[in-house]
PDB file of C-alpha atoms and ligand atoms in Angstrom:
ATOM      1  CA  MET A   1     120.389 127.073  17.311  1.00 31.00           C
ATOM      2  CA  ALA A   2     117.336 128.314  18.802  1.00 34.00           C
ATOM      3  CA  THR A   3     115.524 129.298  16.155  1.00 40.00           C
ATOM      4  CA  LYS A   4     114.753 127.693  12.675  1.00 36.00           C
ATOM      5  CA  GLU A   5     117.728 128.124   9.706  1.00 43.00           C
ATOM      6  CA  ASN A   6     117.984 131.577   8.199  1.00 48.00           C
ATOM      7  CA  SER A   7     118.055 131.269   4.370  1.00 46.00           C
ATOM      8  CA  GLY A   8     121.410 133.664   4.969  1.00 49.00           C
ATOM      9  CA  SER A   9     122.026 137.476   4.097  1.00 49.00           C
ATOM     10  CA  THR A  10     120.039 139.817   2.048  1.00 53.00           C
ATOM     11  CA  ASP A  11     120.936 142.008  -0.779  1.00 87.00           C
ATOM     12  CA  ALA A  12     121.347 145.487   0.929  1.00 88.00           C
ATOM     13  CA  GLU A  13     118.153 146.435  -0.904  1.00 90.00           C
ATOM     14  CA  SER A  14     115.827 144.557   0.472  1.00 92.00           C
ATOM     15  CA  THR A  15     117.206 144.181   4.097  1.00 95.00           C
ATOM     16  CA  GLN A  16     116.358 148.366   3.864  1.00 95.00           C
ATOM     17  CA  LYS A  17     113.110 147.474   3.366  1.00 96.00           C
ATOM     18  CA  THR A  18     112.267 145.331   5.769  1.00 97.00           C
ATOM     19  CA  VAL A  19     114.125 147.420   8.332  1.00 98.00           C
ATOM     20  CA  ASN A  20     111.123 150.334   7.250  1.00 97.00           C
ATOM     21  CA  ALA A  21     107.765 147.739   7.163  1.00 98.00           C
ATOM     22  CA  VAL A  22     109.293 146.307  10.981  1.00 98.00           C
ATOM     23  CA  LEU A  23     109.897 150.364  12.207  1.00 98.00           C
ATOM     24  CA  ASP A  24     106.931 150.617  10.998  1.00 98.00           C
ATOM     25  CA  ALA A  25     104.622 147.722  12.490  1.00 98.00           C
ATOM     26  CA  VAL A  26     106.301 148.934  15.678  1.00 98.00           C
ATOM     27  CA  ALA A  27     105.165 152.601  15.345  1.00 98.00           C
ATOM     28  CA  ARG A  28     101.547 151.451  14.397  1.00 97.00           C
ATOM     29  CA  THR A  29     101.662 149.118  16.994  1.00 98.00           C
ATOM     30  CA  ALA A  30     102.587 151.664  19.939  1.00 98.00           C
ATOM     31  CA  PRO A  31      99.123 153.493  20.507  1.00 98.00           C
ATOM     32  CA  GLU A  32      97.623 150.188  20.445  1.00 97.00           C
ATOM     33  CA  VAL A  33     100.115 148.634  23.174  1.00 97.00           C
ATOM     34  CA  ARG A  34      98.728 151.850  25.144  1.00 96.00           C
ATOM     35  CA  ARG A  35      95.411 151.467  24.670  1.00 95.00           C
ATOM     36  CA  GLY A  36      95.519 147.788  25.674  1.00 94.00           C
ATOM     37  CA  LEU A  37      97.402 148.885  28.849  1.00 92.00           C
ATOM     38  CA  PRO A  38      94.670 149.419  31.554  1.00 89.00           C
ATOM     39  CA  GLY A  39      92.944 146.758  32.587  1.00 85.00           C
ATOM     40  CA  ARG A  40      96.380 144.728  32.304  1.00 86.00           C
ATOM     41  CA  ARG A  41      98.403 146.833  34.760  1.00 79.00           C
ATOM     42  CA  ILE A  42      98.652 144.131  37.801  1.00 75.00           C
ATOM     43  CA  ALA A  43      97.474 140.586  36.291  1.00 69.00           C
ATOM     44  CA  ILE A  44      99.659 137.944  36.254  1.00 75.00           C
ATOM     45  CA  GLU A  45      99.700 135.272  33.740  1.00 71.00           C
ATOM     46  CA  GLY A  46     103.325 133.493  34.504  1.00 80.00           C
ATOM     47  CA  LYS A  47     106.297 133.615  34.069  1.00 85.00           C
ATOM     48  CA  ASN A  48     108.717 134.196  31.119  1.00 86.00           C
ATOM     49  CA  PRO A  49     111.856 132.143  30.287  1.00 87.00           C
ATOM     50  CA  SER A  50     113.898 134.244  32.651  1.00 81.00           C
ATOM     51  CA  GLY A  51     111.995 133.107  35.095  1.00 82.00           C
ATOM     52  CA  GLU A  52     110.591 136.766  36.053  1.00 82.00           C
ATOM     53  CA  GLU A  53     106.759 137.253  36.472  1.00 80.00           C
ATOM     54  CA  GLN A  54     104.914 137.837  33.248  1.00 86.00           C
ATOM     55  CA  LYS A  55     101.904 140.515  33.563  1.00 88.00           C
ATOM     56  CA  ALA A  56      99.351 140.544  30.842  1.00 91.00           C
ATOM     57  CA  ALA A  57     100.602 143.497  29.322  1.00 93.00           C
ATOM     58  CA  ASP A  58     103.744 142.034  28.408  1.00 94.00           C
ATOM     59  CA  VAL A  59     101.642 138.840  26.540  1.00 93.00           C
ATOM     60  CA  TYR A  60      99.125 141.208  25.162  1.00 95.00           C
ATOM     61  CA  THR A  61     102.145 143.114  23.660  1.00 97.00           C
ATOM     62  CA  ASP A  62     104.285 139.802  22.503  1.00 97.00           C
ATOM     63  CA  GLU A  63     100.971 138.595  20.776  1.00 97.00           C
ATOM     64  CA  LEU A  64     100.281 141.720  19.085  1.00 98.00           C
ATOM     65  CA  LEU A  65     104.000 142.309  17.920  1.00 98.00           C
ATOM     66  CA  LEU A  66     103.974 138.554  16.761  1.00 98.00           C
ATOM     67  CA  GLU A  67     100.732 139.178  14.488  1.00 98.00           C
ATOM     68  CA  ARG A  68     102.256 142.215  12.887  1.00 98.00           C
ATOM     69  CA  ILE A  69     105.815 141.341  12.636  1.00 98.00           C
ATOM     70  CA  GLY A  70     105.392 138.053  11.793  1.00 98.00           C
ATOM     71  CA  SER A  71     103.017 138.922   8.878  1.00 97.00           C
ATOM     72  CA  ILE A  72     106.496 141.205   7.328  1.00 97.00           C
ATOM     73  CA  SER A  73     107.509 139.344   4.325  1.00 93.00           C
ATOM     74  CA  ASN A  74     111.659 138.475   4.329  1.00 95.00           C
ATOM     75  CA  VAL A  75     111.577 138.133   8.141  1.00 98.00           C
ATOM     76  CA  GLY A  76     112.464 134.734   9.078  1.00 98.00           C
ATOM     77  CA  VAL A  77     111.928 134.384  13.070  1.00 98.00           C
ATOM     78  CA  TYR A  78     110.519 136.452  15.834  1.00 98.00           C
ATOM     79  CA  ALA A  79     111.769 136.255  18.974  1.00 98.00           C
ATOM     80  CA  SER A  80     110.480 137.777  22.228  1.00 98.00           C
ATOM     81  CA  GLU A  81     111.677 137.932  25.733  1.00 97.00           C
ATOM     82  CA  GLU A  82     108.153 136.061  26.943  1.00 95.00           C
ATOM     83  CA  ARG A  83     109.022 133.240  24.728  1.00 96.00           C
ATOM     84  CA  ALA A  84     111.077 130.095  25.659  1.00 95.00           C
ATOM     85  CA  SER A  85     112.439 129.859  21.699  1.00 97.00           C
ATOM     86  CA  GLY A  86     111.746 131.998  18.482  1.00 98.00           C
ATOM     87  CA  VAL A  87     108.731 131.595  16.175  1.00 98.00           C
ATOM     88  CA  ASP A  88     109.269 130.618  12.554  1.00 98.00           C
ATOM     89  CA  VAL A  89     107.342 133.122  10.798  1.00 98.00           C
ATOM     90  CA  GLY A  90     108.818 132.779   7.241  1.00 96.00           C
ATOM     91  CA  SER A  91     112.125 132.946   5.404  1.00 96.00           C
ATOM     92  CA  GLY A  92     114.568 136.375   5.971  1.00 96.00           C
ATOM     93  CA  LEU A  93     116.003 138.366   8.949  1.00 97.00           C
ATOM     94  CA  SER A  94     115.625 137.760  12.581  1.00 98.00           C
ATOM     95  CA  VAL A  95     113.859 139.652  14.506  1.00 98.00           C
ATOM     96  CA  CYS A  96     114.152 140.055  18.159  1.00 98.00           C
ATOM     97  CA  VAL A  97     111.783 141.933  20.879  1.00 98.00           C
ATOM     98  CA  ASP A  98     110.914 142.951  24.250  1.00 98.00           C
ATOM     99  CA  PRO A  99     108.021 143.406  24.117  1.00 97.00           C
ATOM    100  CA  LEU A 100     107.387 145.845  27.843  1.00 97.00           C
ATOM    101  CA  ASP A 101     110.618 146.682  29.236  1.00 97.00           C
ATOM    102  CA  GLY A 102     110.290 147.236  32.558  1.00 94.00           C
ATOM    103  CA  SER A 103     106.648 146.132  32.561  1.00 90.00           C
ATOM    104  CA  SER A 104     107.228 146.378  36.719  1.00 91.00           C
ATOM    105  CA  ASN A 105     106.925 150.095  36.284  1.00 94.00           C
ATOM    106  CA  LEU A 106     103.070 149.182  34.902  1.00 92.00           C
ATOM    107  CA  GLU A 107     101.594 149.100  38.503  1.00 89.00           C
ATOM    108  CA  PRO A 108     103.281 152.800  39.593  1.00 92.00           C
ATOM    109  CA  ASN A 109     102.528 154.100  35.847  1.00 93.00           C
ATOM    110  CA  ALA A 110     105.807 155.212  35.275  1.00 95.00           C
ATOM    111  CA  ALA A 111     107.621 155.291  31.541  1.00 96.00           C
ATOM    112  CA  MET A 112     108.584 151.873  30.038  1.00 97.00           C
ATOM    113  CA  GLY A 113     109.546 151.026  26.458  1.00 98.00           C
ATOM    114  CA  THR A 114     109.357 148.216  23.506  1.00 98.00           C
ATOM    115  CA  ILE A 115     112.887 147.192  22.334  1.00 98.00           C
ATOM    116  CA  VAL A 116     113.638 145.891  18.545  1.00 98.00           C
ATOM    117  CA  ALA A 117     116.768 144.039  17.311  1.00 98.00           C
ATOM    118  CA  ILE A 118     116.886 143.231  13.802  1.00 98.00           C
ATOM    119  CA  TYR A 119     119.464 140.745  12.672  1.00 98.00           C
ATOM    120  CA  ASP A 120     120.549 139.634   9.471  1.00 97.00           C
ATOM    121  CA  ASP A 121     121.248 135.715  10.667  1.00 96.00           C
ATOM    122  CA  ASP A 122     120.129 133.029  12.710  1.00 96.00           C
ATOM    123  CA  LEU A 123     119.111 133.455  16.560  1.00 97.00           C
ATOM    124  CA  PRO A 124     121.179 133.573  19.031  1.00 97.00           C
ATOM    125  CA  ALA A 125     122.851 136.271  16.624  1.00 97.00           C
ATOM    126  CA  SER A 126     126.149 138.391  17.327  1.00 97.00           C
ATOM    127  CA  GLY A 127     126.384 142.004  17.583  1.00 98.00           C
ATOM    128  CA  ARG A 128     128.018 142.534  14.623  1.00 97.00           C
ATOM    129  CA  ASP A 129     125.022 141.354  12.547  1.00 97.00           C
ATOM    130  CA  ILE A 130     122.200 143.885  13.571  1.00 98.00           C
ATOM    131  CA  VAL A 131     120.546 145.520  10.477  1.00 97.00           C
ATOM    132  CA  ALA A 132     118.492 148.127  12.853  1.00 98.00           C
ATOM    133  CA  ALA A 133     117.536 149.041  16.204  1.00 98.00           C
ATOM    134  CA  ALA A 134     114.676 150.645  17.943  1.00 98.00           C
ATOM    135  CA  TYR A 135     113.189 151.460  21.257  1.00 98.00           C
ATOM    136  CA  VAL A 136     109.436 152.845  21.986  1.00 98.00           C
ATOM    137  CA  LEU A 137     109.374 154.481  25.238  1.00 98.00           C
ATOM    138  CA  TYR A 138     106.032 154.913  26.651  1.00 97.00           C
ATOM    139  CA  GLY A 139     106.630 158.276  28.426  1.00 96.00           C
ATOM    140  CA  ALA A 140     104.486 162.013  29.001  1.00 95.00           C
ATOM    141  CA  THR A 141     104.364 161.264  25.102  1.00 97.00           C
ATOM    142  CA  THR A 142     105.465 158.014  22.837  1.00 98.00           C
ATOM    143  CA  THR A 143     108.668 158.227  20.900  1.00 98.00           C
ATOM    144  CA  MET A 144     110.558 155.905  19.045  1.00 98.00           C
ATOM    145  CA  ILE A 145     114.664 155.982  18.655  1.00 98.00           C
ATOM    146  CA  VAL A 146     115.848 154.483  15.482  1.00 98.00           C
ATOM    147  CA  ALA A 147     119.460 153.242  14.643  1.00 98.00           C
ATOM    148  CA  ARG A 148     120.238 151.477  10.924  1.00 97.00           C
ATOM    149  CA  SER A 149     122.869 150.172   9.500  1.00 94.00           C
ATOM    150  CA  ASN A 150     122.560 152.378   6.452  1.00 92.00           C
ATOM    151  CA  LYS A 151     122.999 155.807   8.748  1.00 92.00           C
ATOM    152  CA  GLU A 152     125.516 156.953  10.756  1.00 91.00           C
ATOM    153  CA  THR A 153     123.298 158.193  13.158  1.00 90.00           C
ATOM    154  CA  VAL A 154     120.382 158.133  15.780  1.00 97.00           C
ATOM    155  CA  THR A 155     117.083 159.407  14.530  1.00 98.00           C
ATOM    156  CA  GLU A 156     114.035 160.472  17.322  1.00 98.00           C
ATOM    157  CA  TYR A 157     110.138 160.279  16.136  1.00 98.00           C
ATOM    158  CA  VAL A 158     107.347 161.138  17.509  1.00 98.00           C
ATOM    159  CA  ILE A 159     104.463 158.535  17.155  1.00 98.00           C
ATOM    160  CA  HIS A 160     100.751 159.729  17.420  1.00 97.00           C
ATOM    161  CA  GLU A 161      97.790 158.057  18.448  1.00 96.00           C
ATOM    162  CA  SER A 162      97.033 157.193  14.639  1.00 96.00           C
ATOM    163  CA  GLY A 163     100.016 155.277  14.314  1.00 95.00           C
ATOM    164  CA  ASP A 164     102.139 158.055  12.440  1.00 96.00           C
ATOM    165  CA  TYR A 165     105.048 158.815  13.339  1.00 97.00           C
ATOM    166  CA  GLN A 166     107.159 162.261  12.515  1.00 97.00           C
ATOM    167  CA  VAL A 167     111.060 162.949  13.002  1.00 97.00           C
ATOM    168  CA  VAL A 168     111.848 164.923  16.001  1.00 96.00           C
ATOM    169  CA  ARG A 169     115.474 164.923  15.857  1.00 95.00           C
ATOM    170  CA  GLU A 170     117.263 163.778  12.662  1.00 94.00           C
ATOM    171  CA  GLU A 171     120.639 163.634  14.278  1.00 94.00           C
ATOM    172  CA  LEU A 172     120.142 162.841  17.639  1.00 96.00           C
ATOM    173  CA  THR A 173     123.722 162.523  19.404  1.00 96.00           C
ATOM    174  CA  LEU A 174     124.776 162.289  23.449  1.00 97.00           C
ATOM    175  CA  PRO A 175     126.117 165.717  24.816  1.00 97.00           C
ATOM    176  CA  GLU A 176     129.587 166.158  25.483  1.00 96.00           C
ATOM    177  CA  ASN A 177     129.017 167.246  28.970  1.00 97.00           C
ATOM    178  CA  PRO A 178     127.157 164.106  30.850  1.00 98.00           C
ATOM    179  CA  SER A 179     124.931 165.241  33.710  1.00 98.00           C
ATOM    180  CA  VAL A 180     123.129 162.135  34.463  1.00 98.00           C
ATOM    181  CA  TYR A 181     123.887 158.722  36.158  1.00 98.00           C
ATOM    182  CA  GLY A 182     121.701 155.650  36.896  1.00 98.00           C
ATOM    183  CA  PHE A 183     122.762 151.908  38.189  1.00 98.00           C
ATOM    184  CA  GLY A 184     120.451 148.618  38.618  1.00 98.00           C
ATOM    185  CA  GLY A 185     120.457 146.037  41.058  1.00 97.00           C
ATOM    186  CA  ARG A 186     120.830 145.930  44.853  1.00 97.00           C
ATOM    187  CA  VAL A 187     123.385 148.448  46.356  1.00 97.00           C
ATOM    188  CA  PRO A 188     124.870 145.734  48.682  1.00 98.00           C
ATOM    189  CA  HIS A 189     125.437 143.530  45.899  1.00 98.00           C
ATOM    190  CA  TRP A 190     127.504 145.681  44.077  1.00 98.00           C
ATOM    191  CA  VAL A 191     131.461 144.452  43.190  1.00 97.00           C
ATOM    192  CA  GLU A 192     133.384 146.592  45.417  1.00 97.00           C
ATOM    193  CA  GLU A 193     135.195 147.922  42.305  1.00 97.00           C
ATOM    194  CA  PHE A 194     132.082 149.022  41.163  1.00 98.00           C
ATOM    195  CA  GLU A 195     131.399 150.784  44.234  1.00 97.00           C
ATOM    196  CA  GLU A 196     134.195 152.402  43.780  1.00 97.00           C
ATOM    197  CA  TYR A 197     133.243 153.853  39.965  1.00 98.00           C
ATOM    198  CA  VAL A 198     130.029 154.872  41.430  1.00 98.00           C
ATOM    199  CA  SER A 199     131.789 156.960  43.898  1.00 98.00           C
ATOM    200  CA  GLU A 200     133.726 159.095  42.282  1.00 98.00           C
ATOM    201  CA  VAL A 201     130.722 159.632  39.540  1.00 98.00           C
ATOM    202  CA  GLU A 202     129.185 160.916  42.680  1.00 97.00           C
ATOM    203  CA  SER A 203     131.927 163.555  43.288  1.00 98.00           C
ATOM    204  CA  ASP A 204     131.610 164.979  40.417  1.00 98.00           C
ATOM    205  CA  PRO A 205     129.354 168.010  40.813  1.00 98.00           C
ATOM    206  CA  SER A 206     127.667 167.944  37.350  1.00 97.00           C
ATOM    207  CA  MET A 207     126.454 164.308  37.872  1.00 98.00           C
ATOM    208  CA  LYS A 208     122.803 164.019  39.071  1.00 98.00           C
ATOM    209  CA  LEU A 209     121.318 160.402  39.826  1.00 98.00           C
ATOM    210  CA  ARG A 210     118.565 159.409  37.302  1.00 97.00           C
ATOM    211  CA  TYR A 211     116.924 155.903  37.669  1.00 97.00           C
ATOM    212  CA  GLY A 212     113.499 154.957  36.875  1.00 96.00           C
ATOM    213  CA  GLY A 213     113.446 150.960  37.038  1.00 95.00           C
ATOM    214  CA  ALA A 214     113.054 150.555  33.312  1.00 97.00           C
ATOM    215  CA  MET A 215     116.338 150.440  31.416  1.00 98.00           C
ATOM    216  CA  ILE A 216     114.642 152.061  28.455  1.00 97.00           C
ATOM    217  CA  GLY A 217     113.151 155.160  30.249  1.00 98.00           C
ATOM    218  CA  ASP A 218     116.881 155.093  31.998  1.00 98.00           C
ATOM    219  CA  VAL A 219     118.829 155.205  28.317  1.00 98.00           C
ATOM    220  CA  ASN A 220     117.082 157.378  27.068  1.00 98.00           C
ATOM    221  CA  GLN A 221     117.950 160.128  29.765  1.00 98.00           C
ATOM    222  CA  VAL A 222     121.450 159.210  28.880  1.00 98.00           C
ATOM    223  CA  LEU A 223     120.707 159.794  25.151  1.00 98.00           C
ATOM    224  CA  THR A 224     118.984 163.220  26.102  1.00 97.00           C
ATOM    225  CA  TYR A 225     121.580 164.504  28.772  1.00 98.00           C
ATOM    226  CA  GLY A 226     124.689 162.370  28.461  1.00 98.00           C
ATOM    227  CA  GLY A 227     125.567 160.304  31.110  1.00 98.00           C
ATOM    228  CA  ILE A 228     126.211 156.456  31.905  1.00 98.00           C
ATOM    229  CA  PHE A 229     123.202 153.634  32.558  1.00 98.00           C
ATOM    230  CA  GLY A 230     124.023 150.505  33.578  1.00 98.00           C
ATOM    231  CA  TYR A 231     123.184 147.325  35.136  1.00 98.00           C
ATOM    232  CA  PRO A 232     125.954 145.720  36.745  1.00 98.00           C
ATOM    233  CA  THR A 233     127.704 142.456  37.687  1.00 98.00           C
ATOM    234  CA  LEU A 234     126.259 141.597  40.821  1.00 98.00           C
ATOM    235  CA  THR A 235     127.564 139.675  43.725  1.00 97.00           C
ATOM    236  CA  ASN A 236     124.640 136.826  43.272  1.00 97.00           C
ATOM    237  CA  ALA A 237     124.131 137.899  39.511  1.00 97.00           C
ATOM    238  CA  PRO A 238     127.509 137.883  37.820  1.00 96.00           C
ATOM    239  CA  GLU A 239     126.039 138.348  34.426  1.00 97.00           C
ATOM    240  CA  GLY A 240     123.874 140.898  35.839  1.00 97.00           C
ATOM    241  CA  LYS A 241     120.096 140.847  34.806  1.00 97.00           C
ATOM    242  CA  LEU A 242     119.538 142.293  31.451  1.00 98.00           C
ATOM    243  CA  ARG A 243     119.675 139.853  28.073  1.00 98.00           C
ATOM    244  CA  VAL A 244     122.313 139.729  25.529  1.00 98.00           C
ATOM    245  CA  GLN A 245     119.702 139.470  22.495  1.00 98.00           C
ATOM    246  CA  PHE A 246     116.944 141.476  23.676  1.00 98.00           C
ATOM    247  CA  GLU A 247     118.624 144.530  25.471  1.00 98.00           C
ATOM    248  CA  GLY A 248     122.436 143.969  25.610  1.00 98.00           C
ATOM    249  CA  TYR A 249     122.865 144.177  21.965  1.00 98.00           C
ATOM    250  CA  PRO A 250     120.083 146.649  20.738  1.00 98.00           C
ATOM    251  CA  VAL A 251     120.974 149.420  23.349  1.00 98.00           C
ATOM    252  CA  GLY A 252     124.622 149.010  22.452  1.00 98.00           C
ATOM    253  CA  TYR A 253     124.040 149.689  18.854  1.00 98.00           C
ATOM    254  CA  ILE A 254     121.898 152.499  19.238  1.00 98.00           C
ATOM    255  CA  LEU A 255     124.175 154.478  21.957  1.00 98.00           C
ATOM    256  CA  GLU A 256     127.204 153.508  19.875  1.00 98.00           C
ATOM    257  CA  LYS A 257     125.675 155.199  16.607  1.00 98.00           C
ATOM    258  CA  ALA A 258     124.537 158.357  18.946  1.00 98.00           C
ATOM    259  CA  GLY A 259     128.659 158.648  19.312  1.00 98.00           C
ATOM    260  CA  GLY A 260     128.443 157.171  22.588  1.00 98.00           C
ATOM    261  CA  ALA A 261     129.931 153.777  24.025  1.00 98.00           C
ATOM    262  CA  SER A 262     128.946 150.371  25.522  1.00 98.00           C
ATOM    263  CA  SER A 263     130.322 148.009  27.542  1.00 98.00           C
ATOM    264  CA  ASP A 264     129.845 144.513  29.339  1.00 98.00           C
ATOM    265  CA  GLY A 265     132.945 145.793  31.242  1.00 98.00           C
ATOM    266  CA  ARG A 266     135.422 144.867  29.424  1.00 97.00           C
ATOM    267  CA  LYS A 267     134.375 145.162  26.072  1.00 98.00           C
ATOM    268  CA  SER A 268     131.629 146.546  23.663  1.00 98.00           C
ATOM    269  CA  LEU A 269     128.602 145.064  24.087  1.00 98.00           C
ATOM    270  CA  LEU A 270     128.077 144.426  20.238  1.00 98.00           C
ATOM    271  CA  ASP A 271     131.097 141.596  21.002  1.00 98.00           C
ATOM    272  CA  VAL A 272     129.975 140.408  23.648  1.00 98.00           C
ATOM    273  CA  GLU A 273     129.368 136.488  22.389  1.00 94.00           C
ATOM    274  CA  LYS A 274     126.957 133.870  24.201  1.00 86.00           C
ATOM    275  CA  ASP A 275     125.030 130.936  22.460  1.00 90.00           C
ATOM    276  CA  ASP A 276     121.858 130.770  24.133  1.00 96.00           C
ATOM    277  CA  LEU A 277     118.533 133.192  23.021  1.00 97.00           C
ATOM    278  CA  HIS A 278     117.780 134.144  26.869  1.00 97.00           C
ATOM    279  CA  ALA A 279     121.495 134.528  27.634  1.00 98.00           C
ATOM    280  CA  ARG A 280     122.240 137.800  30.199  1.00 98.00           C
ATOM    281  CA  THR A 281     124.727 140.415  30.330  1.00 98.00           C
ATOM    282  CA  PRO A 282     126.015 143.399  32.515  1.00 98.00           C
ATOM    283  CA  VAL A 283     125.088 146.359  30.594  1.00 98.00           C
ATOM    284  CA  TYR A 284     127.352 149.901  30.493  1.00 98.00           C
ATOM    285  CA  VAL A 285     125.884 152.307  27.942  1.00 98.00           C
ATOM    286  CA  GLY A 286     126.786 156.325  27.954  1.00 98.00           C
ATOM    287  CA  ASN A 287     129.264 159.100  27.415  1.00 98.00           C
ATOM    288  CA  GLU A 288     132.552 157.048  25.849  1.00 98.00           C
ATOM    289  CA  GLY A 289     134.944 158.930  28.859  1.00 98.00           C
ATOM    290  CA  LEU A 290     132.521 157.433  31.062  1.00 98.00           C
ATOM    291  CA  ILE A 291     132.705 154.096  30.355  1.00 98.00           C
ATOM    292  CA  ASP A 292     136.245 154.174  29.556  1.00 98.00           C
ATOM    293  CA  ASP A 293     136.716 154.750  33.569  1.00 98.00           C
ATOM    294  CA  LEU A 294     134.223 152.128  34.190  1.00 98.00           C
ATOM    295  CA  GLU A 295     136.499 149.603  31.967  1.00 98.00           C
ATOM    296  CA  ALA A 296     139.623 151.094  33.998  1.00 98.00           C
ATOM    297  CA  ALA A 297     138.036 151.050  37.171  1.00 97.00           C
ATOM    298  CA  LEU A 298     136.893 147.173  36.507  1.00 96.00           C
ATOM    299  CA  ALA A 299     140.096 146.167  34.701  1.00 94.00           C
ATOM    300  CA  ASP A 300     141.630 144.851  37.688  1.00 81.00           C
ATOM    301  CA  ARG A 301     138.800 141.856  38.564  1.00 81.00           C
ATOM    302  CA  TYR A 302     138.690 140.622  35.166  1.00 78.00           C
TER     303      TYR A 302
HETATM  304  P1  LIG B 401     111.731 144.461  34.627  1.00 78.25           P
HETATM  305  O1  LIG B 401     111.755 143.794  35.442  1.00 78.25           O
HETATM  306  O2  LIG B 401     110.394 145.750  35.186  1.00 78.25           O
HETATM  307  O3  LIG B 401     111.200 144.383  32.770  1.00 78.25           O
HETATM  308  O4  LIG B 401     114.563 144.479  31.388  1.00 78.25           O
HETATM  309  C1  LIG B 401     114.613 144.358  32.828  1.00 78.25           C
HETATM  310  C2  LIG B 401     114.165 145.554  33.807  1.00 78.25           C
HETATM  311  O5  LIG B 401     112.612 145.878  34.389  1.00 78.25           O
HETATM  312  C3  LIG B 401     114.548 146.864  33.230  1.00 78.25           C
HETATM  313  O6  LIG B 401     114.045 147.684  32.050  1.00 78.25           O
HETATM  314  C4  LIG B 401     115.386 147.531  34.263  1.00 78.25           C
HETATM  315  O7  LIG B 401     116.284 148.266  34.182  1.00 78.25           O
HETATM  316  C5  LIG B 401     115.811 146.735  35.304  1.00 78.25           C
HETATM  317  O8  LIG B 401     114.940 145.173  34.888  1.00 78.25           O
HETATM  318  C6  LIG B 401     115.182 146.402  36.203  1.00 78.25           C
HETATM  319  O9  LIG B 401     115.960 145.760  37.849  1.00 78.25           O
HETATM  320  P2  LIG B 401     115.740 145.735  39.235  1.00 78.25           P
HETATM  321  O10 LIG B 401     114.141 145.791  39.408  1.00 78.25           O
HETATM  322  O11 LIG B 401     116.277 144.727  39.502  1.00 78.25           O
HETATM  323  O12 LIG B 401     116.265 147.341  39.548  1.00 78.25           O
END
C-alpha cells in the first residue's frame, strides 16, 4: 500500500459530510488557483512521479489543495499526481487529486482542470470504492462537475470569484445523439484496430473533431454535446498516458453517472485493477453505443 492505513469505512452520513467539505474546499480554492496562474505559466519546477515536467503552477495548486483538503476532519490521506506517495493527514477517506490537469495548456492559455476522486479505502483504491468524483474546469468561466454515491445524476455548478458556487444544471446527462470526438496520443502510435475505429467515427457526418489537449476540457465537450474522448493504448505505451487513480476512475465514474459508459478497451474503467498509485490505463469515455463499438473493434487485440 502506498499510504498509511485507513481507519476503515465511515458511516454514510459522515461520508457525505466529508464529501461536502472536500467539494466546498475545492470550489473555494478554484478562484485562488486562477489568480495564482499569471507568473506561474512557464516556469518548470522539476518532474512529477510519472516523469513529466512540473510547472510552478502544478506545485502551487497541489500545495494549496493539500493545505485545504488536508485540514478537513475525516480525510485520512491526500494523494496527488505531483507527489510520489500519499500524505497522511488524519484518519478517514482517501482523496486523490490531479491539481492541474492539462497544464501544458498553460503556456498557450487554453482550458485546464482540477480533478478530485474521494475513496472509502486505502490507496491505491478500487474504482468501486469511489464515493464522489468531481472536476473543476478553468475555461472562459469556472465550472465544477460533481458525481456522488448518494445521487444518481451529475450536477454542474458555476464557481464565482468569491468561491461561492451555484447549480447550473441539476441532472446533467449525455445527449442521446453524439456529435464530438477527440483522441490523444500521436496518430502514428495508434494501433491498427483503433485507427480503423476512428475512421468509422469520422465517416459519420454528424461527428466533429474536438481535441484541446487537456483531458478535462475534452471530456467536458463530450459531457455537453455527446460523443467520445479517448487516450488510447499506443504502440510505444500500451497503458496510454492517463493515471488510473487520478484520472481514469474519476472520469469513468462521472461519465457513467451521466448515463454514458467508460472503458479501458475491454471493461468499465471502474473495474481496472492496478496496485501502483501512479499506474496508467488507456481511457475511453462517452456515449454507450460508441464505447460498445470501440470494445468490439479492439476485441481481437485482447
Ligand atoms: P498534461 O500532460 O498537459 O497535463 O494528464 C495529462 C494530460 O495533459 C491530459 O490532460 C491530456 O489529455 C493529455 O495529457 C495530453 O497528452 P498529449 O500531449 O500526449 O496529447
